[in-house]
Short mmCIF file of C-alpha atoms in Angstrom, two decimals:
data_model
loop_
_atom_site.label_atom_id
_atom_site.label_comp_id
_atom_site.label_asym_id
_atom_site.label_seq_id
_atom_site.Cartn_x
_atom_site.Cartn_y
_atom_site.Cartn_z
CA MET A 12 32.25 -2.34 77.44
CA LEU A 13 32.14 0.64 77.83
CA TRP A 14 29.37 2.58 74.88
CA ALA A 15 30.39 6.39 74.17
CA VAL A 16 28.51 8.02 72.32
CA SER A 17 29.12 11.38 70.37
CA TYR A 18 26.30 13.63 67.95
CA GLY A 19 25.74 15.61 65.04
CA PRO A 20 24.57 16.49 62.80
CA SER A 21 25.64 14.91 59.08
CA ARG A 22 26.76 17.14 56.74
CA ALA A 23 23.90 16.21 54.00
CA ALA A 24 23.16 19.76 52.78
CA ASP A 25 19.05 18.88 52.15
CA ALA A 26 17.98 17.11 54.88
CA GLN A 27 18.49 17.85 58.38
CA ALA A 28 20.46 14.88 59.63
CA HIS A 29 21.29 13.83 62.93
CA VAL A 30 24.72 11.70 62.86
CA PHE A 31 25.85 9.27 66.44
CA ALA A 32 29.03 7.89 66.98
CA VAL A 33 29.28 4.65 68.85
CA TYR A 34 32.16 3.32 69.67
CA THR A 35 33.00 0.00 72.24
CA ASP A 36 36.14 -0.34 74.03
CA ARG A 37 36.82 -3.79 75.67
CA LEU A 38 37.32 -3.04 79.57
CA HIS A 39 38.39 -6.36 81.60
CA GLN A 40 39.52 -8.28 78.09
CA ALA A 41 42.78 -7.53 76.19
CA SER A 42 39.72 -9.19 72.88
CA HIS A 43 37.73 -6.98 70.97
CA ILE A 44 35.12 -7.23 68.53
CA SER A 45 36.02 -8.68 65.71
CA VAL A 46 34.06 -8.31 62.72
CA LEU A 47 33.40 -12.13 61.83
CA VAL A 48 32.44 -13.94 58.41
CA GLN A 49 29.80 -15.57 59.72
CA GLU A 50 29.62 -19.05 56.67
CA ALA A 51 25.60 -18.43 56.05
CA TYR A 52 23.63 -15.01 56.01
CA CYS A 53 20.65 -14.41 58.28
CA MET A 54 20.32 -18.22 59.49
CA SER A 55 23.65 -18.55 60.71
CA ARG A 56 24.90 -18.42 64.32
CA ARG A 57 23.17 -14.92 65.14
CA LEU A 58 19.49 -15.47 64.63
CA TYR A 59 17.40 -12.50 64.58
CA TRP A 60 14.84 -11.47 66.19
CA PRO A 61 11.85 -10.59 64.42
CA LEU A 62 14.21 -11.46 60.92
CA PRO A 63 14.06 -8.54 59.05
CA THR A 64 12.76 -7.87 55.65
CA SER A 65 15.99 -7.93 54.40
CA CYS A 66 19.59 -9.39 55.26
CA SER A 67 22.45 -10.76 53.17
CA LEU A 68 26.20 -11.65 54.63
CA GLN A 69 29.13 -9.66 52.72
CA SER A 70 31.77 -11.41 52.22
CA LEU A 71 34.70 -9.60 53.15
CA HIS A 72 37.61 -10.37 55.40
CA GLY A 73 37.61 -8.49 59.59
CA GLY A 74 38.72 -5.56 60.17
CA TYR A 75 38.58 -2.32 62.84
CA MET A 76 36.92 1.04 61.52
CA GLU A 77 37.42 4.52 62.02
CA VAL A 78 34.36 6.67 60.88
CA GLU A 79 35.64 11.10 61.00
CA ASN A 80 33.02 12.21 63.84
CA HIS A 81 31.15 15.56 64.12
CA SER A 82 30.45 16.61 68.39
CA SER A 83 27.44 18.34 69.82
CA ASP A 84 26.18 18.60 72.70
CA THR A 85 22.40 18.16 71.92
CA LEU A 86 19.91 15.21 72.10
CA PHE A 87 21.48 13.83 75.57
CA THR A 88 19.29 12.87 76.89
CA PHE A 89 17.45 10.94 73.90
CA LEU A 90 20.65 9.38 73.19
CA TYR A 91 20.84 8.20 76.75
CA LEU A 92 17.87 6.45 77.15
CA THR A 93 18.33 5.40 73.45
CA PHE A 94 21.35 2.63 74.96
CA ASP A 95 18.78 1.53 78.07
CA VAL A 96 16.97 0.53 74.88
CA THR A 97 19.61 -1.55 73.90
CA SER A 98 20.64 -3.10 76.88
CA LEU A 99 24.73 -1.85 76.13
CA LEU A 100 24.36 -5.12 75.00
CA PHE A 101 27.15 -7.47 77.07
CA CYS A 102 27.76 -4.63 79.64
CA HIS A 103 27.43 -5.01 83.58
CA PHE A 104 28.37 -2.39 84.42
CA PRO A 105 25.57 0.94 85.76
CA LEU A 106 24.55 2.38 83.08
CA GLU A 107 26.22 5.67 84.01
CA THR A 108 29.40 3.51 83.90
CA CYS A 109 28.72 2.22 80.80
CA LEU A 110 27.77 5.27 78.86
CA ASN A 111 30.09 7.91 78.55
CA ILE A 112 28.64 11.25 76.33
CA SER A 113 31.45 13.67 75.07
CA HIS A 114 30.67 16.64 74.88
CA GLY A 115 33.25 18.40 72.14
CA SER A 116 35.07 17.11 69.61
CA GLU A 117 38.42 17.48 71.07
CA SER A 118 36.58 15.61 74.11
CA PHE A 119 35.56 12.94 71.42
CA ARG A 120 39.25 12.65 69.48
CA LYS A 121 40.92 12.55 72.87
CA ARG A 122 38.65 9.33 73.32
CA ARG A 123 39.08 7.58 69.76
CA VAL A 124 42.24 6.36 70.54
CA LEU A 125 40.09 4.21 72.57
CA GLU A 126 38.67 1.68 69.45
CA LYS A 127 38.08 1.67 65.70
CA ASN A 128 35.34 0.86 66.09
CA MET A 129 31.82 2.29 65.17
CA LEU A 130 28.83 3.12 64.27
CA ILE A 131 27.75 5.79 63.20
CA VAL A 132 23.15 6.36 63.58
CA SER A 133 22.62 8.71 61.29
CA VAL A 134 19.23 9.43 61.47
CA THR A 135 18.30 12.17 57.95
CA THR A 136 14.62 14.66 59.58
CA ALA A 137 14.28 15.88 63.04
CA GLY A 138 11.17 15.53 65.92
CA CYS A 139 13.43 13.50 68.17
CA ASN A 140 10.49 14.52 71.05
CA ASP A 141 7.50 13.83 69.31
CA PHE A 142 5.69 11.39 69.71
CA PRO A 143 5.56 7.85 68.20
CA THR A 144 2.18 8.06 65.80
CA LEU A 145 0.24 5.19 63.64
CA GLU A 146 2.50 6.94 59.64
CA SER A 147 6.09 7.09 61.06
CA VAL A 148 8.34 5.66 59.31
CA GLU A 149 10.13 2.02 60.96
CA ASN A 150 12.36 1.45 57.80
CA TYR A 151 16.18 1.49 58.53
CA THR A 152 19.46 0.02 57.00
CA LEU A 153 22.49 -0.85 58.05
CA ASN A 154 25.08 -1.72 56.94
CA ILE A 155 28.79 -3.78 58.57
CA ASN A 156 31.68 -4.18 56.39
CA ASP A 157 35.50 -2.99 56.11
CA ASP A 158 34.02 0.74 55.12
CA GLN A 159 31.76 1.41 57.70
CA CYS A 160 29.67 0.28 60.42
CA LEU A 161 26.89 2.24 59.38
CA LEU A 162 23.11 2.56 60.50
CA GLN A 163 20.86 4.96 59.02
CA SER A 164 16.67 5.79 58.76
CA GLN A 165 14.64 8.57 57.78
CA SER A 166 13.54 8.56 61.76
CA ILE A 167 14.46 8.13 65.25
CA TRP A 168 11.72 5.00 64.93
CA GLY A 169 13.40 3.48 62.84
CA ALA A 170 16.59 4.32 64.78
CA LEU A 171 15.11 2.69 67.54
CA ARG A 172 14.65 -0.36 65.33
CA GLY A 173 17.90 -0.54 63.99
CA LEU A 174 19.95 -0.12 67.42
CA GLU A 175 18.07 -3.40 68.10
CA THR A 176 18.64 -5.09 65.68
CA PHE A 177 22.37 -4.27 65.22
CA SER A 178 22.07 -5.70 69.17
CA GLN A 179 21.24 -8.79 67.63
CA LEU A 180 24.20 -9.39 65.53
CA VAL A 181 26.66 -9.55 68.03
CA TRP A 182 27.51 -12.42 69.85
CA ARG A 183 29.47 -14.80 71.95
CA SER A 184 31.56 -17.41 71.33
CA ALA A 185 32.69 -20.37 73.41
CA GLU A 186 36.70 -18.83 75.04
CA GLY A 187 34.10 -15.30 76.09
CA THR A 188 35.83 -13.17 72.37
CA PHE A 189 32.56 -10.87 71.02
CA PHE A 190 31.85 -11.26 67.63
CA ILE A 191 30.23 -9.13 64.99
CA ASN A 192 29.03 -9.94 61.94
CA LYS A 193 29.56 -9.22 59.02
CA THR A 194 26.41 -8.12 57.03
CA LYS A 195 23.62 -5.69 55.10
CA VAL A 196 20.58 -4.84 56.21
CA GLU A 197 17.34 -3.63 54.63
CA ASP A 198 13.97 -3.39 56.49
CA TYR A 199 10.74 -1.90 57.27
CA PRO A 200 7.52 -3.49 59.82
CA ARG A 201 5.28 -5.06 57.06
CA PHE A 202 1.77 -3.81 60.08
CA PRO A 203 2.61 -0.32 61.16
CA HIS A 204 0.62 -1.61 64.18
CA ARG A 205 2.26 -4.43 66.05
CA GLY A 206 0.41 -3.84 70.13
CA LEU A 207 0.18 -5.70 73.36
CA LEU A 208 -2.79 -5.06 75.12
CA LEU A 209 -2.18 -5.25 79.20
CA ASP A 210 -5.40 -5.32 81.22
CA THR A 211 -5.01 -2.97 84.13
CA SER A 212 -8.36 -3.44 86.28
CA ARG A 213 -9.55 -7.22 86.12
CA HIS A 214 -5.29 -7.92 88.62
CA TYR A 215 -3.80 -4.47 89.20
CA LEU A 216 -0.58 -4.13 87.76
CA PRO A 217 3.05 -1.44 89.45
CA LEU A 218 3.66 0.44 87.65
CA SER A 219 7.76 -0.95 87.73
CA VAL A 220 5.39 -4.03 85.64
CA ILE A 221 3.58 -2.06 83.20
CA LEU A 222 7.43 0.19 82.51
CA ASP A 223 9.32 -3.66 81.96
CA THR A 224 7.09 -4.72 79.25
CA LEU A 225 8.17 -1.68 77.46
CA ASP A 226 11.90 -2.44 77.49
CA ALA A 227 10.73 -6.29 76.33
CA MET A 228 8.02 -4.73 73.73
CA ALA A 229 10.71 -2.82 72.44
CA TYR A 230 13.35 -5.85 71.97
CA SER A 231 10.26 -7.26 69.58
CA LYS A 232 9.84 -4.05 67.78
CA LEU A 233 5.80 -4.03 68.55
CA SER A 234 4.70 -0.74 68.64
CA VAL A 235 1.73 0.17 70.50
CA LEU A 236 1.00 -0.69 73.73
CA HIS A 237 -3.10 -1.16 74.56
CA TRP A 238 -3.57 0.01 78.00
CA HIS A 239 -7.09 -0.48 78.79
CA LEU A 240 -7.54 0.74 81.81
CA VAL A 241 -10.02 0.84 83.25
CA ASP A 242 -13.81 -3.09 83.82
CA ASP A 243 -15.96 -3.96 85.87
CA SER A 244 -13.36 -4.49 88.56
CA SER A 245 -11.58 -1.75 89.73
CA PHE A 246 -11.22 1.42 88.65
CA PRO A 247 -7.58 2.61 88.03
CA TYR A 248 -7.29 4.92 86.72
CA GLU A 249 -6.84 8.27 88.68
CA SER A 250 -8.65 11.16 87.09
CA LEU A 251 -8.62 14.62 87.73
CA ALA A 252 -11.93 15.65 87.34
CA PHE A 253 -13.90 13.31 88.89
CA PRO A 254 -11.48 12.08 91.38
CA GLU A 255 -14.57 10.47 93.43
CA LEU A 256 -14.25 6.91 89.95
CA SER A 257 -11.14 5.61 91.63
CA ARG A 258 -11.61 6.27 95.07
CA LYS A 259 -14.33 4.54 95.08
CA GLY A 260 -13.64 2.27 92.28
CA SER A 261 -10.62 0.79 92.78
CA TYR A 262 -9.20 -1.82 94.67
CA ASN A 263 -8.57 0.46 96.81
CA PRO A 264 -7.33 4.50 96.26
CA VAL A 265 -3.79 5.01 97.07
CA THR A 266 -1.95 1.75 96.66
CA HIS A 267 -3.83 0.30 93.09
CA ILE A 268 -3.86 3.26 90.40
CA TYR A 269 -2.71 5.57 88.62
CA THR A 270 -2.25 8.94 88.95
CA ALA A 271 -1.11 11.70 86.36
CA HIS A 272 2.14 11.09 87.01
CA ASP A 273 2.54 7.42 86.71
CA VAL A 274 0.46 8.77 83.50
CA LYS A 275 2.36 10.79 81.87
CA GLU A 276 5.95 8.24 82.94
CA VAL A 277 4.37 5.24 81.20
CA ILE A 278 4.09 7.00 78.16
CA GLU A 279 7.00 9.34 78.05
CA HIS A 280 8.98 6.01 78.62
CA ALA A 281 6.80 3.98 75.74
CA ARG A 282 7.78 7.20 73.60
CA LEU A 283 11.54 6.45 73.73
CA ARG A 284 11.21 2.91 73.04
CA GLY A 285 9.19 4.80 69.18
CA ILE A 286 5.84 2.74 71.37
CA ARG A 287 3.08 4.16 70.87
CA VAL A 288 0.18 4.55 74.05
CA LEU A 289 -3.72 3.78 73.04
CA ALA A 290 -5.34 4.08 76.49
CA GLU A 291 -9.12 2.91 76.46
CA PHE A 292 -11.98 3.83 78.32
CA ASP A 293 -15.13 1.32 77.75
CA THR A 294 -18.75 1.09 77.45
CA PRO A 295 -21.04 1.93 78.26
CA GLY A 296 -20.74 -2.46 79.17
CA HIS A 297 -17.52 -3.09 81.08
CA THR A 298 -18.75 -0.30 83.67
CA LEU A 299 -19.55 -1.26 87.26
CA SER A 300 -16.54 0.16 88.72
CA TRP A 301 -17.70 4.06 86.95
CA GLY A 302 -20.69 3.45 89.22
CA PRO A 303 -19.39 4.30 92.81
CA GLY A 304 -17.94 7.28 92.52
CA ILE A 305 -20.16 8.82 89.57
CA PRO A 306 -23.98 8.28 90.48
CA GLY A 307 -26.66 8.15 88.13
CA LEU A 308 -24.42 7.13 85.61
CA LEU A 309 -25.16 2.98 85.50
CA THR A 310 -28.39 2.71 85.00
CA PRO A 311 -30.35 0.15 87.54
CA CYS A 312 -31.73 -3.18 87.08
CA TYR A 313 -35.70 -3.86 87.55
CA SER A 314 -37.23 -6.94 89.27
CA GLY A 315 -41.10 -7.86 87.98
CA THR A 316 -41.90 -3.72 89.42
CA GLU A 317 -39.13 -2.56 91.62
CA PRO A 318 -35.82 -2.02 91.53
CA SER A 319 -33.26 -5.03 92.41
CA GLY A 320 -30.23 -2.91 93.25
CA THR A 321 -28.04 -3.66 91.31
CA PHE A 322 -26.96 -1.69 88.01
CA GLY A 323 -26.37 -2.44 84.26
CA PRO A 324 -24.67 -0.69 81.91
CA VAL A 325 -24.06 2.86 80.41
CA ASN A 326 -27.79 4.69 81.57
CA PRO A 327 -27.98 5.71 77.52
CA SER A 328 -31.00 8.01 78.00
CA LEU A 329 -30.02 10.48 80.42
CA ASN A 330 -28.51 13.75 79.10
CA ASN A 331 -26.06 14.30 82.21
CA THR A 332 -24.45 10.45 81.63
CA TYR A 333 -23.55 12.70 77.99
CA GLU A 334 -22.97 15.64 80.31
CA PHE A 335 -19.91 13.94 82.36
CA MET A 336 -18.46 11.38 78.80
CA SER A 337 -18.07 15.34 78.06
CA THR A 338 -15.93 16.36 80.53
CA PHE A 339 -13.77 13.67 81.24
CA PHE A 340 -13.00 12.17 77.52
CA LEU A 341 -11.18 16.32 77.50
CA GLU A 342 -9.58 15.13 80.17
CA ILE A 343 -8.08 11.92 78.83
CA SER A 344 -7.66 13.56 75.24
CA SER A 345 -5.29 15.66 77.21
CA ALA A 346 -4.40 13.63 78.69
CA PHE A 347 -2.91 10.96 76.38
CA PRO A 348 -1.30 12.21 73.45
CA ASP A 349 -1.91 9.38 70.79
CA PHE A 350 -4.14 11.22 67.73
CA TYR A 351 -6.47 7.72 68.68
CA LEU A 352 -8.45 6.53 71.69
CA HIS A 353 -10.06 3.09 71.82
CA LEU A 354 -14.40 3.16 72.56
CA GLY A 355 -14.37 -0.07 73.42
CA GLY A 356 -17.94 -0.78 72.63
CA ASP A 357 -18.41 -4.71 73.28
CA GLU A 358 -20.14 -7.17 75.35
CA VAL A 359 -22.93 -4.98 76.07
CA ASP A 360 -25.98 -6.61 78.23
CA PHE A 361 -29.74 -5.92 77.60
CA THR A 362 -30.66 -7.56 80.84
CA CYS A 363 -30.46 -4.43 82.17
CA TRP A 364 -31.63 -2.13 79.76
CA ARG A 365 -34.83 -4.68 78.47
CA SER A 366 -35.69 -4.71 82.64
CA ASN A 367 -35.57 -1.02 83.67
CA PRO A 368 -39.15 0.86 82.39
CA ASP A 369 -37.11 4.93 82.14
CA ILE A 370 -35.06 2.92 79.00
CA GLN A 371 -38.15 1.84 77.75
CA LYS A 372 -40.05 5.09 77.77
CA PHE A 373 -36.98 6.81 76.01
CA MET A 374 -36.85 3.71 73.42
CA LYS A 375 -40.34 4.29 72.85
CA LYS A 376 -39.97 7.74 72.53
CA LYS A 377 -37.26 7.78 69.69
CA GLY A 378 -38.78 4.84 67.75
CA PHE A 379 -36.67 2.36 68.99
CA ASP A 380 -37.89 -0.94 68.28
CA ASP A 381 -34.22 -2.74 69.10
CA PHE A 382 -32.23 -2.80 71.63
CA LYS A 383 -28.81 -2.61 69.38
CA GLN A 384 -30.65 0.60 67.67
CA LEU A 385 -30.37 2.32 71.96
CA GLU A 386 -26.60 1.13 71.70
CA SER A 387 -25.97 2.22 68.90
CA PHE A 388 -28.22 6.07 69.70
CA TYR A 389 -25.16 5.79 73.25
CA ILE A 390 -21.80 5.20 71.05
CA GLN A 391 -23.04 7.75 68.03
CA THR A 392 -22.86 10.36 70.26
CA LEU A 393 -20.26 9.03 71.68
CA LEU A 394 -17.66 8.90 69.23
CA ASN A 395 -19.13 12.88 68.32
CA ILE A 396 -18.20 13.97 71.68
CA VAL A 397 -14.67 12.63 70.89
CA SER A 398 -14.66 13.68 67.60
CA ALA A 399 -14.64 16.69 68.69
CA TYR A 400 -11.88 17.12 70.71
CA ASP A 401 -9.67 16.46 67.36
CA LYS A 402 -8.78 12.51 68.48
CA GLY A 403 -9.67 9.61 66.37
CA TYR A 404 -11.02 6.16 67.63
CA VAL A 405 -10.40 2.13 67.34
CA VAL A 406 -13.52 0.39 68.18
CA TRP A 407 -14.78 -3.42 68.44
CA GLN A 408 -16.03 -5.35 66.00
CA GLU A 409 -19.89 -5.21 68.07
CA VAL A 410 -19.76 -1.65 67.43
CA PHE A 411 -20.34 -2.15 63.03
CA ASP A 412 -22.01 -5.52 64.16
CA ASN A 413 -24.45 -3.29 64.88
CA LYS A 414 -23.86 -1.41 62.44
CA VAL A 415 -23.33 2.29 63.69
CA LYS A 416 -22.34 5.51 62.16
CA VAL A 417 -19.34 5.48 62.78
CA ARG A 418 -16.45 8.54 60.87
CA PRO A 419 -14.50 6.21 57.78
CA ASP A 420 -11.75 6.77 59.30
CA THR A 421 -12.16 4.74 62.44
CA ILE A 422 -10.49 1.86 63.23
CA ILE A 423 -12.38 -1.50 64.03
CA GLN A 424 -10.97 -4.00 66.55
CA VAL A 425 -12.28 -7.82 65.88
CA TRP A 426 -11.89 -9.77 68.67
CA ARG A 427 -14.92 -12.36 68.00
CA GLU A 428 -12.76 -15.55 66.65
CA GLU A 429 -15.93 -17.50 65.83
CA ILE A 430 -19.55 -15.07 66.85
CA PRO A 431 -21.33 -13.96 64.54
CA VAL A 432 -18.95 -15.22 61.85
CA GLY A 433 -15.08 -16.23 61.63
CA TYR A 434 -13.34 -14.38 62.73
CA MET A 435 -11.91 -13.21 59.05
CA LYS A 436 -14.63 -13.26 57.43
CA GLU A 437 -15.63 -10.76 59.67
CA VAL A 438 -11.72 -8.25 58.22
CA GLU A 439 -13.14 -9.61 55.29
CA ALA A 440 -16.46 -7.78 55.93
CA ILE A 441 -14.90 -4.97 57.32
CA THR A 442 -12.71 -4.09 55.13
CA LYS A 443 -15.11 -4.76 52.50
CA ALA A 444 -17.61 -1.68 53.91
CA GLY A 445 -13.90 0.24 53.63
CA PHE A 446 -13.08 0.05 57.11
CA ARG A 447 -9.79 0.11 58.55
CA ALA A 448 -9.20 -3.93 60.85
CA LEU A 449 -7.27 -4.59 63.70
CA LEU A 450 -6.66 -7.84 64.13
CA SER A 451 -6.58 -10.43 67.88
CA ALA A 452 -8.67 -12.57 67.48
CA PRO A 453 -6.46 -15.44 67.08
CA TRP A 454 -3.89 -13.71 70.03
CA TYR A 455 -5.29 -14.50 73.36
CA LEU A 456 -1.98 -14.98 75.70
CA ASN A 457 -4.27 -15.47 78.54
CA HIS A 458 -5.61 -18.73 77.12
CA ILE A 459 -2.82 -21.28 78.08
CA THR A 460 -2.54 -25.26 76.88
CA TYR A 461 -0.22 -27.54 77.52
CA GLY A 462 3.42 -27.93 74.97
CA PRO A 463 3.99 -25.15 72.01
CA ASP A 464 0.96 -22.64 71.83
CA TRP A 465 3.20 -20.27 69.80
CA LYS A 466 3.00 -21.59 67.06
CA ASP A 467 -0.82 -21.24 66.16
CA MET A 468 -0.05 -17.44 66.80
CA TYR A 469 2.55 -17.37 64.03
CA ALA A 470 0.53 -19.43 60.71
CA VAL A 471 -1.69 -17.44 61.98
CA GLU A 472 -2.08 -14.77 58.45
CA PRO A 473 -3.59 -11.44 58.74
CA LEU A 474 -4.65 -10.82 55.01
CA ALA A 475 -6.37 -14.33 54.39
CA PHE A 476 -9.10 -13.75 53.44
CA ASP A 477 -11.13 -13.07 49.17
CA GLY A 478 -10.59 -9.20 49.04
CA THR A 479 -8.80 -6.82 46.60
CA ALA A 480 -5.17 -5.61 47.53
CA LYS A 481 -7.15 -1.93 48.23
CA GLU A 482 -9.35 -3.27 50.90
CA LYS A 483 -6.20 -5.47 52.19
CA SER A 484 -4.00 -2.76 52.67
CA LEU A 485 -6.59 -1.47 55.72
CA VAL A 486 -5.79 -4.38 57.98
CA ILE A 487 -3.07 -1.98 60.04
CA GLY A 488 -1.94 -4.95 61.76
CA GLY A 489 -3.31 -6.75 65.26
CA GLU A 490 -2.58 -7.29 68.45
CA ALA A 491 -1.96 -9.79 71.06
CA CYS A 492 -4.15 -9.84 73.98
CA MET A 493 -2.84 -10.19 77.80
CA TRP A 494 -6.74 -10.14 78.86
CA GLY A 495 -5.93 -9.71 83.25
CA GLU A 496 -8.42 -12.43 85.08
CA TYR A 497 -6.07 -14.59 85.72
CA VAL A 498 -3.02 -12.86 85.61
CA ASP A 499 -1.12 -10.18 87.48
CA SER A 500 2.78 -9.15 88.11
CA THR A 501 3.62 -12.99 89.61
CA ASN A 502 2.60 -14.16 86.51
CA LEU A 503 2.43 -11.87 83.93
CA VAL A 504 6.04 -11.72 82.64
CA PRO A 505 5.95 -15.95 81.45
CA ARG A 506 2.30 -15.87 80.30
CA LEU A 507 3.90 -12.88 77.95
CA TRP A 508 6.69 -13.95 76.15
CA PRO A 509 8.07 -15.66 74.21
CA ARG A 510 4.82 -16.18 72.78
CA ALA A 511 4.87 -12.42 71.72
CA GLY A 512 7.24 -12.15 70.07
CA ALA A 513 5.48 -14.85 67.49
CA VAL A 514 2.49 -12.27 67.24
CA ALA A 515 5.26 -9.77 67.24
CA GLU A 516 7.49 -11.31 64.03
CA ARG A 517 4.57 -12.10 62.46
CA LEU A 518 3.14 -8.25 62.16
CA TRP A 519 6.68 -7.07 61.37
CA SER A 520 8.65 -9.36 58.91
CA SER A 521 7.06 -10.75 55.21
CA ASN A 522 4.66 -13.27 54.82
CA SER A 523 7.00 -15.91 53.29
CA THR A 524 8.78 -15.85 56.82
CA ARG A 525 6.66 -18.77 57.72
CA ASN A 526 9.16 -21.76 58.10
CA VAL A 527 7.67 -23.17 62.23
CA ASP A 528 11.56 -24.27 62.64
CA PHE A 529 12.55 -21.16 61.99
CA ALA A 530 10.69 -19.19 64.15
CA PHE A 531 11.93 -22.30 66.75
CA SER A 532 15.19 -21.38 67.13
CA ARG A 533 15.32 -18.33 66.13
CA LEU A 534 12.51 -17.55 68.53
CA SER A 535 14.26 -20.39 71.22
CA ARG A 536 17.65 -17.64 71.04
CA PHE A 537 15.65 -14.83 71.24
CA ARG A 538 14.01 -15.77 74.61
CA CYS A 539 17.47 -16.09 75.42
CA GLU A 540 18.32 -13.07 75.32
CA LEU A 541 15.96 -11.17 76.47
CA LEU A 542 16.90 -13.33 80.27
CA ARG A 543 20.46 -12.37 79.55
CA ARG A 544 18.54 -8.92 79.24
CA GLY A 545 16.30 -9.67 82.73
CA VAL A 546 12.63 -10.74 81.46
CA GLN A 547 11.62 -14.04 82.99
CA ALA A 548 10.76 -15.52 79.89
CA GLN A 549 9.49 -19.25 79.82
CA PRO A 550 10.19 -22.48 77.68
CA LEU A 551 9.68 -22.75 73.86
CA SER A 552 10.58 -26.69 75.04
CA ILE A 553 13.39 -28.64 76.32
CA GLY A 554 16.76 -26.70 76.59
CA TYR A 555 18.58 -24.49 78.47
CA CYS A 556 20.70 -20.74 77.27
CA GLU A 557 23.78 -19.69 78.60
CA GLN A 558 22.80 -17.36 80.79
CA GLU A 559 20.03 -18.82 83.35
CA PHE A 560 17.45 -15.92 84.89
CA GLU A 561 18.32 -15.24 87.94
CA GLU A 562 15.86 -13.25 91.07
CA THR A 563 18.28 -9.62 91.59
#
């Protein structure tokens, strides 16, 4: 397939509009992509993942389409990468060969004689150079019939989602002919935050693996990469303000770090796929890798009256701690453009604080009789620091459970399944308190079992709690989490996919989309599509794909 793209402003007088015209030509065979009427609508041979909100088949006859074009040279790079996102459907040539960008109306008119089939992508607001946000509009409509092949969206981000759906409409017959369904799709996500957590501390993930994961996320319409950059095990983030953090805290300060350039590349790769990057720097616990680079940051643990030589959480009693955090998070706020930072706050072990005489004196001075109060003091101070940088924040549920005073716009992420209560009871309590909630407790992809565990993940209903409509609206989505204790670049991809796709559909599609058998047939096909696109997704059950995965 050869794709040629022309871009230009639409004729809409009341909006800034962008129109992409795409037309196709088969290089090796005389057969063309045909518009074919299927016998059933969305449940026909060509099956979507995730399932659109609304889709219907129009009873029209096949034919070819021709659409007037208005050409422009702007946003060449954006278009170039947009079609990289959709993997150019069935194109097996290098991107430079497959994508031919026309640079003027005369050039385009000369190319139009090759084929009449054309996809018009109309975006009614500008902002291609912006970053996606929690509030981004991802709605789109897609109409394919005798008169037109039109993808419409209010935003670039909706257009990207629609292009992915369009790519799934094209299918290949047993004879090798490519067809595209006549159809009408009206689609939008159920939740705005559809995330995937990657842990790059316990095992370092090469940059290429992260970028490939972003590609697969775009295929399933996930919208947030939750990047758990650092933890007890290692500190791979190369700080410009505190270079000793990665020099002394990473596994290898040369090969196992993420430079400022790497971070920018991840963020830009994500942006061009409509994906936000939510960076997490978890404190005061999970910080052992911070200690070697910043002496005095961690709390010395005691055995009786003497230091034991070991260290615990961040020391909350020292002014130096907050001076460091202020400078460090100023850098982080600049390096990561998303409005939100994830500040952690989970699993703080009080044993070391309890053993330290200086901590005990500090608590007595402050009038604290509970270590949760000490933890709250630290976290509240940190939240005030981050708020001063015009950032919002996400925290793990312990911050809420320990009654830390947080801003009303704080997002609480629920990760514990049964402690202190069932996760749905936790979501209920968070939303009744007026806070927004993210759900990840039932979607830990690093927990593996024999058989189709994706069904359990698919069966989760994020709003299955007693609450008012207003309270349920505070659930803004969820995340599939891949913690890295037993995962690195050798097994990450097959452990992620297609299981993460089950979570992706639960967060995108209507709550009425629940039939597991219907999901199995579509997820199996989606898994084959992932293989065709080079993603080494593991099988769901016995079966095969027309194009099996091969190492390149």
